[in-house]
Coordinates of C-alpha atoms in Angstrom, one line a residue:
M1 CA -12.2 -18.5 8.2
K2 CA -14.2 -15.9 10.7
Q3 CA -12.3 -13.2 13.1
D4 CA -13.9 -11.4 15.4
D5 CA -11.3 -8.7 15.2
P6 CA -8.5 -7.5 12.9
M7 CA -5.1 -8.8 13.4
Q8 CA -3.1 -6.4 15.2
I9 CA -0.7 -4.4 12.8
Q10 CA 2.7 -4.7 15.1
E11 CA 5.3 -2.3 15.3
P12 CA 7.9 -4.4 13.8
L13 CA 9.9 -6.3 16.4
L14 CA 13.1 -4.9 15.1
M15 CA 13.3 -1.2 15.8
L16 CA 15.6 1.4 15.5
S17 CA 16.7 2.8 18.4
R18 CA 19.4 5.4 19.2
R19 CA 21.4 2.5 20.2
G20 CA 20.7 0.7 16.9
L21 CA 18.5 -2.0 15.9
I22 CA 17.1 -4.4 18.7
M23 CA 16.1 -7.7 17.6
G24 CA 13.0 -9.3 19.2
G25 CA 11.6 -12.8 18.5
A26 CA 12.7 -16.0 16.7
A27 CA 12.9 -14.0 13.4
L28 CA 15.1 -16.5 11.7
M29 CA 12.8 -19.3 12.6
A30 CA 9.8 -17.4 11.0
A31 CA 11.5 -17.3 8.0
G32 CA 10.5 -20.5 6.5
T33 CA 6.8 -20.2 7.3
L34 CA 7.0 -16.4 5.7
G35 CA 8.2 -17.8 2.5
L36 CA 11.4 -15.7 2.6
P37 CA 14.9 -17.5 2.5
R38 CA 15.8 -20.0 4.5
G39 CA 18.6 -21.9 3.0
A40 CA 18.2 -24.5 0.4
A41 CA 16.0 -27.3 1.6
A42 CA 15.8 -30.6 -0.4
Q43 CA 12.2 -30.5 -2.2
S44 CA 10.8 -31.7 -5.3
A45 CA 10.9 -29.7 -8.4
P46 CA 8.2 -27.0 -8.9
A47 CA 4.9 -28.3 -10.3
G48 CA 1.6 -26.9 -11.0
Q49 CA 0.4 -23.5 -11.1
A50 CA -2.1 -20.9 -9.4
I51 CA -4.2 -18.5 -11.2
I52 CA -4.6 -15.4 -9.2
G53 CA -7.2 -13.3 -9.9
F54 CA -7.2 -9.4 -9.4
S55 CA -9.7 -6.7 -10.2
Q56 CA -6.9 -4.2 -11.2
E57 CA -4.5 -4.6 -13.8
V58 CA -0.9 -4.9 -13.3
T59 CA 0.4 -1.3 -14.3
V60 CA 4.3 -1.6 -13.9
L61 CA 6.9 -4.3 -13.2
H62 CA 9.7 -1.7 -12.4
P63 CA 9.3 -1.7 -8.7
L64 CA 10.9 1.6 -8.0
M65 CA 8.3 3.4 -10.2
S66 CA 4.7 4.5 -9.0
H67 CA 2.7 1.6 -8.5
N68 CA -0.2 0.1 -7.0
E69 CA -1.1 -3.0 -4.6
V70 CA -1.7 -5.5 -7.8
D71 CA 2.2 -4.3 -8.9
Q72 CA 3.7 -5.2 -5.4
G73 CA 1.9 -8.5 -5.6
V74 CA 4.2 -9.4 -8.3
F75 CA 7.3 -7.7 -7.1
W76 CA 7.5 -9.6 -3.8
N77 CA 7.8 -12.7 -6.2
L78 CA 10.0 -11.3 -8.8
Y79 CA 12.3 -9.3 -6.9
S80 CA 14.0 -9.3 -3.2
T81 CA 14.4 -6.7 -0.6
L82 CA 17.1 -6.6 2.1
W83 CA 14.7 -7.7 4.8
A84 CA 10.9 -7.9 4.9
A85 CA 8.1 -7.9 7.7
G86 CA 5.9 -10.8 8.2
P87 CA 2.3 -11.0 9.5
D88 CA 3.5 -10.3 13.2
G89 CA 5.7 -7.6 12.0
T90 CA 8.9 -9.4 12.5
L91 CA 11.6 -8.3 10.2
V92 CA 13.6 -11.2 8.6
P93 CA 16.7 -10.9 6.5
V94 CA 16.3 -11.7 2.8
L95 CA 19.2 -10.1 0.7
A96 CA 21.1 -9.2 3.7
K97 CA 23.1 -11.8 6.1
A98 CA 21.4 -10.2 9.1
L99 CA 19.6 -7.2 10.2
P100 CA 22.1 -4.3 11.3
T101 CA 22.4 -3.8 14.8
V102 CA 25.0 -2.2 17.4
E103 CA 26.2 -5.6 18.6
N104 CA 26.9 -6.9 15.3
G105 CA 28.6 -3.8 13.8
G106 CA 25.9 -2.7 11.5
L107 CA 25.0 0.2 13.2
S108 CA 27.0 3.1 15.1
A109 CA 25.6 3.8 18.7
D110 CA 23.6 6.9 17.3
G111 CA 22.1 5.0 14.4
M112 CA 23.6 7.4 11.9
T113 CA 26.2 5.2 10.3
W114 CA 24.8 1.8 8.8
R115 CA 27.0 -1.3 7.5
I116 CA 24.9 -4.0 6.0
E117 CA 26.8 -7.3 5.0
L118 CA 24.8 -9.3 1.9
R119 CA 24.3 -13.0 1.2
D120 CA 27.0 -14.0 -1.2
D121 CA 25.0 -16.8 -2.8
V122 CA 22.2 -14.4 -4.9
K123 CA 22.1 -14.3 -8.7
W124 CA 20.2 -12.1 -11.0
H125 CA 17.6 -13.9 -13.0
D126 CA 20.3 -13.6 -16.2
G127 CA 22.9 -15.3 -13.9
T128 CA 24.9 -12.3 -12.8
P129 CA 25.4 -12.0 -9.2
L130 CA 24.0 -9.3 -6.8
T131 CA 26.6 -7.4 -5.3
A132 CA 26.7 -4.4 -3.0
A133 CA 26.5 -2.3 -6.3
D134 CA 23.2 -3.3 -6.8
I135 CA 22.1 -2.0 -3.5
K136 CA 24.1 1.2 -4.0
F137 CA 22.6 1.9 -7.4
T138 CA 18.9 1.2 -6.3
I139 CA 19.3 3.7 -3.6
E140 CA 20.8 6.3 -5.7
L141 CA 18.2 5.7 -8.5
V142 CA 15.5 6.4 -6.1
Q143 CA 17.2 9.5 -5.1
N144 CA 17.6 10.8 -8.6
P145 CA 15.2 13.7 -9.0
E146 CA 14.8 12.8 -12.8
F147 CA 13.4 9.1 -12.0
R148 CA 9.8 9.0 -11.8
A149 CA 10.2 7.2 -8.1
Q150 CA 7.2 5.7 -6.0
G151 CA 8.5 8.1 -3.4
R152 CA 11.9 9.2 -1.9
N153 CA 10.9 9.6 1.9
G154 CA 13.8 8.2 3.8
Y155 CA 15.9 8.0 0.6
T156 CA 16.9 11.6 0.6
Q157 CA 18.4 11.2 4.2
I158 CA 21.1 8.6 3.0
T159 CA 24.5 10.1 2.0
D160 CA 28.2 8.8 1.6
I161 CA 27.2 5.4 0.2
A162 CA 30.2 3.3 -0.2
V163 CA 30.9 -0.2 -0.8
E164 CA 33.4 -2.8 0.6
G165 CA 34.2 -5.4 -2.1
D166 CA 31.2 -7.3 -3.6
H167 CA 29.0 -7.9 -0.5
V168 CA 29.4 -4.9 2.1
I169 CA 27.4 -1.4 1.8
T170 CA 27.8 1.4 4.0
W171 CA 26.3 4.6 4.3
K172 CA 25.7 7.8 6.9
L173 CA 22.2 9.5 7.4
K174 CA 22.1 13.5 7.2
E175 CA 19.7 13.2 10.2
A176 CA 18.1 11.0 12.3
F177 CA 15.3 8.8 10.6
A178 CA 13.3 6.4 12.5
P179 CA 11.2 4.9 9.6
L180 CA 14.1 3.9 7.5
I181 CA 14.0 0.1 8.5
S182 CA 10.5 0.1 7.3
V183 CA 11.1 1.8 4.1
L184 CA 14.1 -0.4 3.2
G185 CA 11.7 -3.2 4.0
W186 CA 9.9 -2.2 0.7
M187 CA 13.0 -1.4 -1.2
F188 CA 12.8 -4.1 -4.0
V189 CA 16.6 -4.0 -5.3
V190 CA 17.2 -3.6 -9.3
P191 CA 20.1 -4.8 -11.1
S192 CA 23.0 -2.2 -11.5
H193 CA 24.6 -4.2 -14.5
I194 CA 21.3 -3.8 -16.7
L195 CA 19.9 -0.3 -15.6
S196 CA 23.2 1.5 -15.3
K197 CA 23.6 1.3 -19.0
V198 CA 20.4 3.1 -19.8
A199 CA 20.6 6.7 -20.5
D200 CA 16.9 7.4 -19.5
P201 CA 16.2 6.1 -16.0
N202 CA 12.6 6.3 -17.0
D203 CA 13.1 4.2 -20.1
P204 CA 10.0 1.4 -20.0
A205 CA 12.4 -1.5 -21.7
F206 CA 13.3 -2.8 -18.1
A207 CA 9.6 -2.7 -17.3
A208 CA 8.9 -4.8 -20.3
A209 CA 11.4 -7.7 -19.4
P210 CA 12.2 -7.2 -15.9
V211 CA 15.1 -9.0 -14.3
G212 CA 15.0 -9.8 -10.4
T213 CA 16.6 -12.1 -8.0
G214 CA 13.1 -13.4 -6.5
P215 CA 11.8 -16.9 -6.4
Y216 CA 9.8 -16.4 -9.7
V217 CA 11.2 -15.2 -13.2
F218 CA 9.3 -13.2 -15.5
A219 CA 7.8 -15.2 -18.2
E220 CA 5.1 -13.2 -20.1
R221 CA 2.6 -10.2 -19.9
Q222 CA -0.4 -9.8 -22.3
T223 CA -1.7 -6.4 -21.6
G224 CA -5.3 -6.3 -20.4
N225 CA -5.1 -9.9 -19.6
Y226 CA -2.4 -11.5 -17.5
V227 CA 1.2 -11.5 -16.4
S228 CA 2.8 -14.9 -15.9
L229 CA 5.9 -16.0 -13.9
K230 CA 8.0 -19.4 -13.6
A231 CA 9.7 -20.7 -10.7
N232 CA 13.4 -19.5 -10.3
P233 CA 15.8 -22.6 -10.6
D234 CA 18.4 -20.8 -8.9
Y235 CA 16.9 -18.8 -6.3
F236 CA 19.0 -18.6 -3.3
G237 CA 16.0 -19.3 -0.8
T238 CA 13.9 -22.2 -0.7
P239 CA 12.8 -22.9 -4.0
A240 CA 9.0 -22.2 -5.0
Y241 CA 6.6 -24.9 -4.7
L242 CA 4.4 -23.7 -7.9
D243 CA 6.1 -23.8 -11.2
T244 CA 3.9 -20.9 -12.3
L245 CA 2.0 -18.1 -11.1
I246 CA -0.7 -16.3 -13.3
F247 CA -1.9 -12.8 -12.3
K248 CA -5.2 -12.6 -14.0
Y249 CA -6.8 -9.5 -14.4
I250 CA -10.8 -9.5 -14.2
P251 CA -11.8 -6.0 -14.3
D252 CA -15.4 -6.9 -13.2
L253 CA -15.8 -8.1 -9.4
N254 CA -19.0 -10.2 -10.1
A255 CA -17.1 -11.9 -13.0
M256 CA -13.9 -12.5 -10.7
Y257 CA -16.2 -14.2 -8.3
T258 CA -18.0 -16.2 -10.8
Q259 CA -14.7 -17.5 -12.0
F260 CA -13.4 -18.2 -8.5
K261 CA -17.1 -20.1 -7.9
T262 CA -16.2 -22.5 -11.2
G263 CA -12.7 -22.9 -10.6
E264 CA -11.1 -20.8 -13.3
I265 CA -9.1 -19.0 -10.8
D266 CA -7.3 -20.5 -7.8
Y267 CA -7.0 -17.5 -5.6
I268 CA -9.3 -14.2 -5.6
G269 CA -7.4 -11.3 -4.2
L270 CA -7.7 -7.7 -4.7
Q271 CA -10.2 -6.3 -4.6
G272 CA -11.8 -9.5 -3.2
I273 CA -15.4 -11.2 -2.9
P274 CA -17.8 -8.7 -2.9
A275 CA -19.5 -8.5 0.3
N276 CA -23.1 -9.4 -1.1
F277 CA -21.5 -12.6 -2.2
Y278 CA -19.9 -13.5 1.4
D279 CA -22.6 -15.8 2.8
E280 CA -22.7 -17.7 -0.4
A281 CA -19.0 -17.7 -0.9
K282 CA -18.7 -19.7 2.8
S283 CA -21.1 -22.2 1.6
L284 CA -19.2 -23.2 -1.4
P285 CA -17.7 -26.4 -1.4
D286 CA -14.1 -27.2 -1.9
R287 CA -13.2 -23.5 -1.1
A288 CA -11.6 -21.7 1.8
I289 CA -12.7 -18.1 2.8
Y290 CA -10.8 -15.7 4.6
E291 CA -11.5 -12.2 6.5
A292 CA -8.0 -10.4 5.6
P293 CA -7.6 -7.1 7.5
R294 CA -5.6 -5.0 5.0
G295 CA -4.7 -2.0 6.8
A296 CA -6.4 0.3 3.9
I297 CA -9.1 2.8 4.8
E298 CA -11.9 3.0 2.3
N299 CA -12.2 7.0 1.9
L300 CA -13.0 10.0 -0.2
T301 CA -9.8 11.1 -1.3
L302 CA -10.2 15.1 -2.1
N303 CA -8.3 17.6 -4.3
L304 CA -7.7 20.5 -2.1
S305 CA -7.0 22.6 -5.4
H306 CA -10.6 22.3 -6.4
P307 CA -12.2 25.8 -5.9
A308 CA -15.1 24.1 -3.5
L309 CA -13.0 21.1 -1.8
S310 CA -10.3 23.7 -0.9
D311 CA -12.9 25.2 1.5
K312 CA -12.6 23.5 5.1
A313 CA -16.1 24.3 5.7
V314 CA -17.0 22.2 2.5
R315 CA -15.0 19.4 3.5
E316 CA -16.3 19.6 7.1
A317 CA -20.1 19.7 5.9
L318 CA -19.4 16.5 3.5
Y319 CA -18.2 14.6 6.4
M320 CA -21.3 15.3 8.6
A321 CA -23.5 14.1 5.5
I322 CA -22.0 10.9 5.1
D323 CA -23.8 7.9 6.9
K324 CA -21.0 5.2 7.6
T325 CA -23.3 3.1 9.1
A326 CA -25.8 3.0 6.3
I327 CA -23.0 2.3 4.0
I328 CA -21.5 -0.5 5.9
D329 CA -24.6 -2.1 6.8
L330 CA -26.8 -1.6 3.3
V331 CA -23.7 -1.9 1.1
Y332 CA -21.1 -4.0 2.7
Y333 CA -23.4 -6.1 4.7
G334 CA -21.7 -5.3 8.1
V335 CA -18.3 -6.4 6.9
H336 CA -16.4 -3.4 7.9
K337 CA -16.5 -0.8 10.7
P338 CA -16.2 2.8 10.7
A339 CA -12.9 4.7 10.2
A340 CA -11.8 7.9 11.9
T341 CA -8.4 8.2 10.7
F342 CA -5.5 7.0 8.1
L343 CA -4.4 4.3 10.5
S344 CA -6.5 1.1 11.2
S345 CA -8.0 0.9 14.6
A346 CA -5.5 -1.9 15.3
H347 CA -2.4 0.0 14.5
W348 CA -0.4 0.5 17.6
A349 CA -0.3 4.2 17.0
Y350 CA -4.0 4.5 16.3
N351 CA -5.4 7.6 18.3
P352 CA -8.8 6.5 19.8
D353 CA -9.8 9.9 21.0
L354 CA -10.2 11.9 17.8
A355 CA -13.2 14.3 17.4
P356 CA -16.2 11.8 16.6
H357 CA -17.9 11.7 13.4
E358 CA -21.6 12.6 13.5
Y359 CA -23.8 12.0 10.6
D360 CA -26.3 14.9 10.8
L361 CA -27.9 16.3 7.5
K362 CA -29.4 19.4 8.9
K363 CA -25.8 20.4 10.8
A364 CA -24.2 19.9 7.5
A365 CA -26.5 22.2 6.1
A366 CA -26.6 24.7 8.5
H367 CA -22.7 24.7 8.3
L368 CA -22.5 25.5 4.6
D369 CA -25.1 28.3 5.2
S370 CA -22.8 29.9 7.9
A371 CA -19.9 29.4 5.5
G372 CA -21.6 31.4 3.0
W373 CA -22.6 28.9 0.3
V374 CA -25.8 29.9 -0.8
I375 CA -28.6 27.4 -2.6
G376 CA -28.8 28.3 -6.0
A377 CA -32.3 27.9 -8.5
D378 CA -31.1 24.6 -9.1
G379 CA -30.8 23.5 -5.5
I380 CA -26.8 23.6 -5.8
R381 CA -25.1 25.7 -3.5
V382 CA -22.9 28.7 -4.8
K383 CA -20.3 31.0 -3.2
D384 CA -18.5 33.8 -4.9
G385 CA -19.4 32.4 -8.6
V386 CA -18.2 28.7 -7.8
R387 CA -20.8 25.9 -7.7
L388 CA -20.5 23.4 -5.1
S389 CA -20.1 20.5 -7.5
F390 CA -17.3 17.8 -7.8
S391 CA -16.9 14.6 -9.4
N392 CA -16.0 11.4 -7.6
S393 CA -14.1 8.6 -9.4
T394 CA -13.2 5.0 -8.6
T395 CA -12.2 1.8 -10.8
T396 CA -14.9 0.5 -13.0
G397 CA -16.3 -3.0 -12.2
N398 CA -16.7 -2.5 -8.6
Q399 CA -20.3 -2.5 -7.9
L400 CA -20.3 -2.0 -4.1
R401 CA -18.3 1.3 -4.6
A402 CA -20.8 2.4 -7.3
E403 CA -23.7 1.7 -5.0
T404 CA -21.7 3.9 -2.3
Q405 CA -21.0 6.5 -4.7
Q406 CA -24.9 6.8 -5.1
L407 CA -25.5 6.9 -1.6
L408 CA -23.2 9.7 -1.1
A409 CA -24.6 11.5 -4.0
D410 CA -27.9 11.3 -2.8
D411 CA -27.2 12.5 0.9
F412 CA -24.9 15.3 -0.4
K413 CA -27.8 16.6 -2.9
K414 CA -29.9 16.9 0.2
I415 CA -27.6 19.4 1.7
G416 CA -27.2 21.4 -1.7
V417 CA -24.0 19.7 -3.0
E418 CA -23.5 18.1 -6.5
M419 CA -21.6 15.1 -6.8
T420 CA -21.1 13.6 -10.3
I421 CA -19.8 10.2 -10.7
N422 CA -17.0 9.6 -13.4
N423 CA -15.5 6.2 -13.1
M424 CA -12.6 4.6 -15.3
V425 CA -10.7 1.7 -15.6
A426 CA -7.5 1.1 -13.1
A427 CA -4.8 1.3 -15.5
V428 CA -6.4 5.0 -16.3
L429 CA -7.4 5.9 -13.0
W430 CA -3.9 5.1 -11.3
A431 CA -1.9 6.9 -14.3
D432 CA -1.7 10.5 -14.7
F433 CA -5.3 10.9 -13.4
W434 CA -4.1 10.1 -10.0
K435 CA -0.4 11.2 -10.0
N436 CA -1.3 14.6 -11.4
S437 CA -4.3 15.4 -9.3
E438 CA -6.5 15.6 -12.2
F439 CA -9.5 14.2 -10.2
D440 CA -11.9 16.2 -8.2
S441 CA -12.2 13.4 -5.6
L442 CA -11.4 9.5 -5.5
M443 CA -13.0 6.5 -3.9
T444 CA -10.1 4.3 -2.9
G445 CA -9.0 2.0 -0.2
T446 CA -5.6 3.3 0.7
V447 CA -2.9 2.0 2.8
Y448 CA -1.4 5.2 4.2
T449 CA 1.8 3.6 5.7
I450 CA 4.8 2.1 4.5
A451 CA 4.8 -1.4 6.3
A452 CA 4.0 -0.9 10.1
D453 CA 5.6 2.4 10.3
P454 CA 3.2 5.4 11.1
D455 CA 5.1 7.9 9.0
V456 CA 3.0 9.4 6.7
T457 CA 5.3 12.2 5.2
H458 CA 4.6 10.6 1.7
R459 CA 1.2 10.7 1.8
F460 CA 0.6 14.4 3.5
G461 CA 3.9 16.3 3.5
S462 CA 3.9 19.4 1.7
A463 CA 7.0 18.3 -0.4
A464 CA 5.4 14.7 -1.2
I465 CA 2.9 16.3 -3.9
P466 CA 3.8 14.5 -7.4
L467 CA 2.3 17.1 -9.5
E468 CA 4.7 19.5 -8.0
V469 CA 8.0 17.6 -7.3
G470 CA 7.6 14.3 -9.3
S471 CA 7.4 11.8 -6.6
G472 CA 5.3 11.2 -3.4
S473 CA 1.3 10.3 -2.8
N474 CA 0.3 13.6 -1.6
V475 CA -2.3 13.7 -4.6
S476 CA -4.5 15.8 -2.4
R477 CA -2.1 18.8 -2.7
Y478 CA -2.5 19.2 1.1
K479 CA -0.1 21.7 2.9
N480 CA 0.0 22.4 6.4
P481 CA 3.2 23.6 7.7
A482 CA 2.3 22.7 11.3
L483 CA 1.7 19.2 10.1
D484 CA 5.0 19.2 8.3
A485 CA 6.7 20.2 11.6
L486 CA 5.1 17.5 13.3
L487 CA 5.9 14.7 10.9
L488 CA 9.5 15.8 10.9
Q489 CA 9.4 15.3 14.8
G490 CA 7.9 11.7 14.4
R491 CA 10.7 10.5 11.8
T492 CA 13.5 11.7 13.8
E493 CA 12.2 10.5 17.4
F494 CA 13.3 7.2 18.0
D495 CA 11.5 6.6 21.7
H496 CA 8.2 4.2 21.1
D497 CA 6.1 6.2 23.5
K498 CA 7.1 9.7 22.2
R499 CA 6.7 8.7 18.7
K500 CA 3.3 7.5 19.4
A501 CA 2.3 10.6 21.1
I502 CA 3.6 12.7 18.0
Y503 CA 1.3 10.4 15.7
F504 CA -1.7 11.1 18.0
Q505 CA -1.1 14.7 17.1
V506 CA -0.7 14.3 13.4
Q507 CA -3.9 12.0 13.5
A508 CA -5.9 15.2 15.3
M509 CA -4.3 17.6 13.0
I510 CA -5.3 15.9 9.8
R511 CA -8.8 14.8 11.4
A512 CA -9.3 18.7 11.7
D513 CA -8.4 19.5 8.3
L514 CA -10.2 16.9 6.5
P515 CA -7.8 16.5 3.4
F516 CA -9.5 13.0 3.0
L517 CA -12.8 11.7 4.3
P518 CA -12.4 8.3 6.1
L519 CA -15.3 5.9 5.7
F520 CA -14.2 2.4 7.0
D521 CA -11.3 0.0 7.8
T522 CA -11.2 -2.6 5.2
I523 CA -11.7 -6.0 5.7
Q524 CA -11.1 -7.9 2.3
L525 CA -12.8 -11.0 1.6
E526 CA -10.5 -13.5 -0.2
G527 CA -10.8 -17.1 -1.0
T528 CA -8.4 -20.3 -2.4
V529 CA -9.6 -23.5 -3.8
K530 CA -9.2 -26.6 -1.9
G531 CA -5.6 -28.1 -2.2
L532 CA -3.9 -24.7 -2.6
D533 CA -2.2 -24.4 0.8
G534 CA 0.2 -21.6 2.2
Y535 CA -1.9 -18.5 2.0
A536 CA -1.8 -15.9 4.6
Y537 CA -2.6 -12.6 5.0
N538 CA 0.0 -9.9 6.0
M539 CA -1.0 -6.4 6.9
N540 CA 2.6 -5.4 6.5
T541 CA 2.3 -5.7 2.7
L542 CA 0.0 -4.4 -0.1
C543 CA -1.1 -7.8 -1.5
N544 CA -1.6 -11.2 0.1
T545 CA 0.4 -12.6 -2.8
W546 CA 3.7 -11.6 -0.9
N547 CA 4.7 -15.4 0.1
A548 CA 3.3 -17.0 -3.1
A549 CA 6.6 -18.9 -3.4
S550 CA 5.1 -20.7 -0.4
W551 CA 2.0 -21.8 -1.7
K552 CA 1.5 -25.6 -3.3
K553 CA -0.8 -27.3 -4.6
T554 CA -2.0 -30.7 -2.7
I555 CA -4.7 -32.0 -5.0

């Protein structure tokens, strides 16, 4: 399916305002097509299976711990959220009976007091009923400083959590927090009756045998191979069509594509079909190929604690030495388009007026000269005893990224910079190496936002460095008090136009500081076999298996 332009990343139609949450669109009507609960509908028993090919291995099955895109692809099927966003950004209730508004009593007029009524027909996979205590426990677990949370952005604003009976939960906010509606759309609820009995909140036992409320139940995990799920017979929404989902780990992209061609896998997902096979893939019989905008930005993530990369002049020179056009055209066959910031150009808060990127090796070299970086006897620049040398890492088995790394290394060498390559398997790269900022630089495709909200405090805020505070995703260790102040304004402002103006400034400031070097907006090439119906890409999630409960085999 060819699309000339990426799908617009929409601000959720359900927005938090000072009056409360204003619902737009027929969200409940959309629920069925989104694969979200729409009431029990008569259908035949689940049958068949889908083998899902991923080039990265599932790392953790505890949905509140630090995780990656592949993990979230499993979470959408194993767990449930209070609400979730569909492809158009519309928020649809899942565990909540309705989205909280001033009109339905879910929000105070100032948006600071919340009251959420839950469905009363939800059961955990072990048969225990879900209650408001589970929501309370989930929020408080993320707030627990001893817990290795994916992030605490927004959760720290929630206070005075209380339950009213089994199916109503209330809380207050310490201060206004506009992104909360999006944050909670990615909060996968965990079982209090199991986890509250565990002394160590980071105990791995639950992740080894997870229990959720989603349309699928955990069946088996073979480390280094696959994770399998079975249809949940007691799901509170529309039952899954397929009996089994198998998330198969195929670390080499070429091998994954071959298995898609031969029919060994039914869906080729993260990281998708290599661009050099795109023309061939479109000609394959009985295959459907999709250009799926991800909202991810392919980039070089820089560790600003590195003695050379900490120099802003170095980062500026490196950016000038990147030939984005050559990378996109020569390596990725023109599939992508250059990125300028951490937001996709389709995002509602994207700033189109940022300082333009210019590829110019002569200017890059002159910039390093003026900053005092002198070329040494071996051709590599030195300043104050520091060689301008660093490593770059990405996941193994990605030929196109490896080619990009080589192009970058060649151009960097021309200006007296040494970039060595240190790739590793995903399970190693995304563990302490990433979390503890043990890298010099990374090449990744990063979704910087949570759902559709442009708040990036968890990515660039000074208080979101996991090595220092135990949570967050600011692995660059970037600190800018002026940016922190802007991010605070953005997350406490509810007016749409004012927020947009603030995030324009945020993007300009990050563009000036360059804690990361954006390469291109990611268009992921994905595919399904003939007869696997229901696939839909969704830029408001990290993985397009978000609605796998709606997939079915028709052949």
